[in-house]
N, CA and C atoms as an extended XYZ file, in Angstrom:
312
Properties=species:S:1:pos:R:3:atomname:S:1:resname:S:1:resid:I:1 pbc="F F F"
N       142.067      -97.798       86.620 N   UNK     1
C       141.491      -99.107       86.224 CA  UNK     1
C       142.326      -99.409       86.449 C   UNK     1
N       142.387     -100.755       86.146 N   UNK     2
C       142.911     -101.784       86.478 CA  UNK     2
C       143.264     -102.899       85.067 C   UNK     2
N       144.054     -103.087       84.440 N   UNK     3
C       144.213     -104.138       83.533 CA  UNK     3
C       145.162     -105.384       83.864 C   UNK     3
N       144.834     -106.422       83.120 N   UNK     4
C       146.130     -107.107       84.014 CA  UNK     4
C       146.711     -108.480       82.306 C   UNK     4
N       147.527     -108.721       82.817 N   UNK     5
C       148.313     -110.058       81.417 CA  UNK     5
C       149.417     -110.530       82.384 C   UNK     5
N       149.426     -112.096       82.249 N   UNK     6
C       149.740     -112.703       82.632 CA  UNK     6
C       149.896     -113.984       82.378 C   UNK     6
N       151.347     -115.079       82.344 N   UNK     7
C       151.491     -116.199       81.696 CA  UNK     7
C       150.103     -116.913       81.639 C   UNK     7
N       150.197     -117.568       81.833 N   UNK     8
C       148.413     -118.542       82.010 CA  UNK     8
C       146.821     -117.858       82.359 C   UNK     8
N       145.994     -118.427       81.694 N   UNK     9
C       144.839     -117.976       81.671 CA  UNK     9
C       144.142     -117.310       83.214 C   UNK     9
N       143.632     -116.394       83.378 N   UNK    10
C       142.762     -116.236       84.903 CA  UNK    10
C       142.171     -116.850       85.504 C   UNK    10
N       142.023     -117.442       86.695 N   UNK    11
C       140.917     -117.823       86.906 CA  UNK    11
C       140.405     -117.270       87.448 C   UNK    11
N       138.662     -117.189       87.490 N   UNK    12
C       137.453     -116.579       86.825 CA  UNK    12
C       138.085     -115.084       88.880 C   UNK    12
N       138.454     -116.333       90.157 N   UNK    13
C       138.415     -115.404       91.111 CA  UNK    13
C       139.340     -114.696       91.329 C   UNK    13
N       140.155     -113.955       90.455 N   UNK    14
C       141.145     -113.670       90.234 CA  UNK    14
C       140.928     -111.950       89.716 C   UNK    14
N       139.623     -112.026       89.101 N   UNK    15
C       139.659     -110.979       88.479 CA  UNK    15
C       138.906     -109.216       88.481 C   UNK    15
N       138.232     -110.319       90.004 N   UNK    16
C       137.372     -109.549       90.581 CA  UNK    16
C       137.388     -107.359       90.208 C   UNK    16
N       138.941     -107.015       90.665 N   UNK    17
C       139.493     -106.353       90.864 CA  UNK    17
C       140.205     -105.283       89.389 C   UNK    17
N       139.659     -106.311       88.398 N   UNK    18
C       140.624     -105.735       87.550 CA  UNK    18
C       139.723     -106.084       85.731 C   UNK    18
N       139.885     -104.398       85.993 N   UNK    19
C       138.584     -104.246       84.204 CA  UNK    19
C       139.067     -105.508       82.932 C   UNK    19
N       140.348     -105.301       82.874 N   UNK    20
C       140.113     -106.314       81.460 CA  UNK    20
C       141.880     -107.023       81.791 C   UNK    20
N       141.979     -108.291       81.036 N   UNK    21
C       142.641     -109.228       81.600 CA  UNK    21
C       143.158     -109.831       80.332 C   UNK    21
N       144.031     -110.507       79.960 N   UNK    22
C       144.596     -111.090       78.636 CA  UNK    22
C       145.702     -112.654       79.526 C   UNK    22
N       146.269     -112.795       78.614 N   UNK    23
C       147.383     -114.381       79.177 CA  UNK    23
C       148.087     -114.596       78.022 C   UNK    23
N       148.888     -114.355       77.804 N   UNK    24
C       150.138     -115.193       76.592 CA  UNK    24
C       149.567     -116.520       76.604 C   UNK    24
N       149.616     -117.180       77.420 N   UNK    25
C       148.987     -118.418       77.043 CA  UNK    25
C       147.884     -118.565       75.916 C   UNK    25
N       146.627     -117.235       75.842 N   UNK    26
C       145.695     -117.488       75.007 CA  UNK    26
C       145.633     -116.786       73.785 C   UNK    26
N       146.081     -115.311       74.646 N   UNK    27
C       146.531     -114.819       73.792 CA  UNK    27
C       147.879     -113.711       72.895 C   UNK    27
N       148.930     -114.366       73.349 N   UNK    28
C       150.115     -114.521       72.991 CA  UNK    28
C       150.213     -112.801       72.849 C   UNK    28
N       151.425     -112.227       72.533 N   UNK    29
C       152.237     -111.187       72.211 CA  UNK    29
C       150.934     -110.185       72.030 C   UNK    29
N       150.286     -110.626       71.212 N   UNK    30
C       149.322     -109.403       71.051 CA  UNK    30
C       147.981     -109.219       71.551 C   UNK    30
N       147.713     -109.621       72.966 N   UNK    31
C       146.949     -109.748       74.076 CA  UNK    31
C       147.744     -108.755       74.876 C   UNK    31
N       148.926     -108.414       75.308 N   UNK    32
C       149.373     -107.713       75.742 CA  UNK    32
C       149.409     -106.189       75.214 C   UNK    32
N       149.847     -106.179       73.488 N   UNK    33
C       149.852     -104.788       72.783 CA  UNK    33
C       148.892     -103.968       72.902 C   UNK    33
N       147.569     -105.207       72.868 N   UNK    34
C       145.917     -104.999       73.180 CA  UNK    34
C       146.160     -103.964       74.033 C   UNK    34
N       146.090     -104.524       75.594 N   UNK    35
C       146.371     -104.280       77.066 CA  UNK    35
C       146.692     -102.994       76.923 C   UNK    35
N       148.123     -102.401       76.538 N   UNK    36
C       148.789     -101.599       77.034 CA  UNK    36
C       148.629     -100.515       76.060 C   UNK    36
N       147.632     -100.896       75.007 N   UNK    37
C       147.634      -99.668       73.979 CA  UNK    37
C       146.164      -98.507       75.323 C   UNK    37
N       145.765      -98.892       75.971 N   UNK    38
C       145.077      -98.351       77.010 CA  UNK    38
C       145.315      -97.870       78.182 C   UNK    38
N       147.131      -97.824       78.787 N   UNK    39
C       147.586      -98.065       80.307 CA  UNK    39
C       148.673      -97.235       79.911 C   UNK    39
N       148.450      -95.487       80.796 N   UNK    40
C       149.845      -95.048       80.570 CA  UNK    40
C       150.632      -95.490       81.421 C   UNK    40
N       150.503      -96.260       82.651 N   UNK    41
C       151.806      -97.024       83.326 CA  UNK    41
C       151.808      -98.456       83.284 C   UNK    41
N       152.365      -99.139       82.764 N   UNK    42
C       152.740     -100.601       82.520 CA  UNK    42
C       153.945     -100.688       83.694 C   UNK    42
N       153.437     -102.004       84.570 N   UNK    43
C       154.513     -102.281       86.084 CA  UNK    43
C       154.246     -103.975       85.313 C   UNK    43
N       156.049     -104.252       85.055 N   UNK    44
C       155.928     -105.276       85.154 CA  UNK    44
C       156.395     -106.165       85.860 C   UNK    44
N       156.157     -107.206       86.360 N   UNK    45
C       156.312     -107.586       88.004 CA  UNK    45
C       156.009     -109.415       87.237 C   UNK    45
N       156.779     -109.912       86.378 N   UNK    46
C       156.710     -111.310       85.775 CA  UNK    46
C       158.733     -112.515       86.537 C   UNK    46
N       158.445     -113.810       86.591 N   UNK    47
C       159.312     -114.128       85.874 CA  UNK    47
C       160.786     -114.049       84.728 C   UNK    47
N       161.576     -114.438       84.579 N   UNK    48
C       162.152     -114.748       83.251 CA  UNK    48
C       162.384     -115.685       83.010 C   UNK    48
N       161.454     -116.135       81.706 N   UNK    49
C       161.599     -117.618       81.092 CA  UNK    49
C       161.757     -117.133       79.971 C   UNK    49
N       161.818     -118.142       78.891 N   UNK    50
C       161.424     -118.046       77.284 CA  UNK    50
C       160.638     -117.799       76.768 C   UNK    50
N       159.400     -117.624       77.801 N   UNK    51
C       158.377     -116.784       76.717 CA  UNK    51
C       157.908     -115.020       77.030 C   UNK    51
N       159.218     -115.148       78.356 N   UNK    52
C       159.332     -113.402       79.168 CA  UNK    52
C       160.319     -112.534       78.336 C   UNK    52
N       161.090     -113.522       77.431 N   UNK    53
C       162.735     -112.708       78.063 CA  UNK    53
C       161.826     -112.203       76.465 C   UNK    53
N       161.714     -110.759       77.063 N   UNK    54
C       162.149     -109.257       76.136 CA  UNK    54
C       160.219     -109.452       75.340 C   UNK    54
N       160.078     -109.879       76.892 N   UNK    55
C       158.050     -109.822       76.062 CA  UNK    55
C       158.031     -108.057       75.701 C   UNK    55
N       158.378     -107.769       76.601 N   UNK    56
C       157.995     -105.976       76.773 CA  UNK    56
C       159.370     -105.168       75.439 C   UNK    56
N       159.187     -105.790       74.296 N   UNK    57
C       160.107     -104.685       72.951 CA  UNK    57
C       159.118     -103.959       72.573 C   UNK    57
N       159.543     -103.328       71.641 N   UNK    58
C       159.577     -102.159       70.775 CA  UNK    58
C       157.970     -101.694       70.300 C   UNK    58
N       157.784     -103.174       69.712 N   UNK    59
C       156.381     -103.395       69.318 CA  UNK    59
C       154.999     -102.895       71.255 C   UNK    59
N       155.927     -103.276       71.920 N   UNK    60
C       154.588     -103.227       73.194 CA  UNK    60
C       155.513     -101.834       73.496 C   UNK    60
N       156.121     -101.010       73.405 N   UNK    61
C       156.291     -100.381       73.963 CA  UNK    61
C       155.899      -99.114       73.205 C   UNK    61
N       155.818      -98.730       71.876 N   UNK    62
C       155.295      -97.783       70.798 CA  UNK    62
C       153.853      -98.451       70.560 C   UNK    62
N       153.156      -99.140       71.284 N   UNK    63
C       151.328      -99.337       71.535 CA  UNK    63
C       150.623      -98.587       72.336 C   UNK    63
N       151.737      -98.270       73.622 N   UNK    64
C       151.741      -97.711       74.555 CA  UNK    64
C       151.216      -95.930       74.448 C   UNK    64
N       150.456      -95.063       75.488 N   UNK    65
C       150.066      -94.221       75.054 CA  UNK    65
C       151.624      -93.292       75.066 C   UNK    65
N       151.387      -92.134       74.308 N   UNK    66
C       152.456      -91.515       74.240 CA  UNK    66
C       152.604      -90.633       75.897 C   UNK    66
N       154.145      -90.610       76.185 N   UNK    67
C       154.502      -90.082       77.228 CA  UNK    67
C       153.642      -91.235       78.818 C   UNK    67
N       153.119      -92.388       78.202 N   UNK    68
C       153.447      -93.258       79.555 CA  UNK    68
C       154.768      -93.545       80.024 C   UNK    68
N       154.688      -94.260       81.363 N   UNK    69
C       155.800      -94.730       82.467 CA  UNK    69
C       155.714      -96.446       82.175 C   UNK    69
N       156.974      -97.288       81.970 N   UNK    70
C       156.984      -98.623       82.812 CA  UNK    70
C       157.958      -97.845       83.937 C   UNK    70
N       157.600      -99.570       84.640 N   UNK    71
C       158.253      -99.396       86.003 CA  UNK    71
C       158.230     -101.550       86.045 C   UNK    71
N       159.637     -101.665       86.034 N   UNK    72
C       160.007     -103.413       85.956 CA  UNK    72
C       160.529     -103.692       87.284 C   UNK    72
N       159.832     -104.723       88.020 N   UNK    73
C       160.666     -105.048       89.305 CA  UNK    73
C       160.236     -105.959       88.743 C   UNK    73
N       160.846     -106.731       87.544 N   UNK    74
C       160.538     -108.036       87.790 CA  UNK    74
C       162.126     -108.640       87.353 C   UNK    74
N       162.340     -109.302       85.962 N   UNK    75
C       163.963     -109.488       85.605 CA  UNK    75
C       164.336     -108.462       84.455 C   UNK    75
N       165.821     -107.922       84.527 N   UNK    76
C       165.874     -107.429       83.139 CA  UNK    76
C       165.384     -108.087       81.761 C   UNK    76
N       165.929     -108.899       81.911 N   UNK    77
C       165.600     -109.343       80.336 CA  UNK    77
C       164.398     -109.314       79.705 C   UNK    77
N       163.391     -108.899       80.698 N   UNK    78
C       161.725     -109.421       80.412 CA  UNK    78
C       161.646     -107.612       79.382 C   UNK    78
N       162.426     -106.776       79.750 N   UNK    79
C       161.588     -105.442       79.136 CA  UNK    79
C       163.367     -105.045       77.755 C   UNK    79
N       162.927     -105.350       76.782 N   UNK    80
C       164.204     -105.097       75.681 CA  UNK    80
C       164.793     -103.810       75.988 C   UNK    80
N       165.826     -104.660       76.669 N   UNK    81
C       167.392     -102.781       77.075 CA  UNK    81
C       167.297     -101.743       75.492 C   UNK    81
N       167.201     -101.990       74.368 N   UNK    82
C       167.436     -100.867       73.902 CA  UNK    82
C       166.023     -100.284       72.915 C   UNK    82
N       164.843     -101.091       72.733 N   UNK    83
C       163.533     -100.777       72.889 CA  UNK    83
C       163.333      -99.929       73.670 C   UNK    83
N       163.862     -100.026       75.005 N   UNK    84
C       163.223      -99.234       76.175 CA  UNK    84
C       164.033      -97.417       76.448 C   UNK    84
N       165.244      -97.910       75.944 N   UNK    85
C       166.241      -96.594       75.798 CA  UNK    85
C       165.561      -95.927       74.562 C   UNK    85
N       165.739      -96.547       73.608 N   UNK    86
C       165.002      -95.955       71.924 CA  UNK    86
C       164.407      -95.067       72.898 C   UNK    86
N       162.751      -95.589       73.294 N   UNK    87
C       160.931      -95.522       73.702 CA  UNK    87
C       161.708      -93.626       74.971 C   UNK    87
N       162.196      -94.377       75.595 N   UNK    88
C       162.662      -92.789       76.296 CA  UNK    88
C       163.373      -91.877       75.646 C   UNK    88
N       164.862      -92.003       74.823 N   UNK    89
C       165.657      -91.403       74.097 CA  UNK    89
C       164.933      -90.333       73.019 C   UNK    89
N       163.685      -90.727       72.089 N   UNK    90
C       161.986      -90.218       71.392 CA  UNK    90
C       161.765      -89.570       71.769 C   UNK    90
N       162.061      -89.678       73.609 N   UNK    91
C       160.620      -89.422       74.261 CA  UNK    91
C       159.149      -89.909       74.275 C   UNK    91
N       159.152      -91.063       73.637 N   UNK    92
C       157.586      -91.958       73.245 CA  UNK    92
C       157.219      -92.053       75.138 C   UNK    92
N       158.181      -92.425       76.033 N   UNK    93
C       158.387      -92.830       76.844 CA  UNK    93
C       157.991      -91.049       77.331 C   UNK    93
N       157.580      -91.036       78.810 N   UNK    94
C       157.585      -90.584       80.039 CA  UNK    94
C       158.686      -90.585       80.389 C   UNK    94
N       158.695      -92.073       80.993 N   UNK    95
C       159.939      -92.183       81.667 CA  UNK    95
C       159.567      -93.636       82.225 C   UNK    95
N       160.639      -94.515       83.098 N   UNK    96
C       161.050      -95.776       83.203 CA  UNK    96
C       161.506      -96.048       84.653 C   UNK    96
N       161.413      -96.473       85.406 N   UNK    97
C       161.456      -97.493       87.052 CA  UNK    97
C       161.829      -98.522       86.724 C   UNK    97
N       163.653      -99.098       86.880 N   UNK    98
C       163.436      -99.929       87.075 CA  UNK    98
C       164.287     -100.367       88.593 C   UNK    98
N       164.231     -102.000       88.832 N   UNK    99
C       164.544     -101.998       90.037 CA  UNK    99
C       164.854     -103.897       89.531 C   UNK    99
N       166.355     -103.342       88.676 N   UNK   100
C       166.324     -104.945       88.018 CA  UNK   100
C       167.789     -104.536       87.631 C   UNK   100
N       168.930     -105.505       86.913 N   UNK   101
C       170.211     -105.229       86.102 CA  UNK   101
C       169.572     -106.034       85.081 C   UNK   101
N       170.764     -105.554       84.308 N   UNK   102
C       170.187     -106.149       82.622 CA  UNK   102
C       170.982     -107.056       82.910 C   UNK   102
N       171.626     -107.326       82.994 N   UNK   103
C       172.714     -108.473       83.434 CA  UNK   103
C       172.778     -109.017       84.185 C   UNK   103
N       172.328     -110.258       84.089 N   UNK   104
C       171.756     -110.614       86.167 CA  UNK   104
C       172.980     -112.047       86.464 C   UNK   104
């Protein structure tokens, strides 16, 4: 089951393979939180800008099911470093894979 979140609204033709969508523009971070509640794996692939800086923070990570995994192939600043380290340290997350640098 694929759920997707993006910065701007989803064009209808791009949702055929996606079971649930939300956008920051329409739903804010609350839309992301609602999607991650249903997601055991989160893949972050978005640009870093003022709206996405630390978009994946402690609230988002806490909303994920216990044992979930986070994959960040976006930019380091999109995921709040301290929140991720805490979620890993207290074993709420089962793991994380990052292909980014915290400071770029």
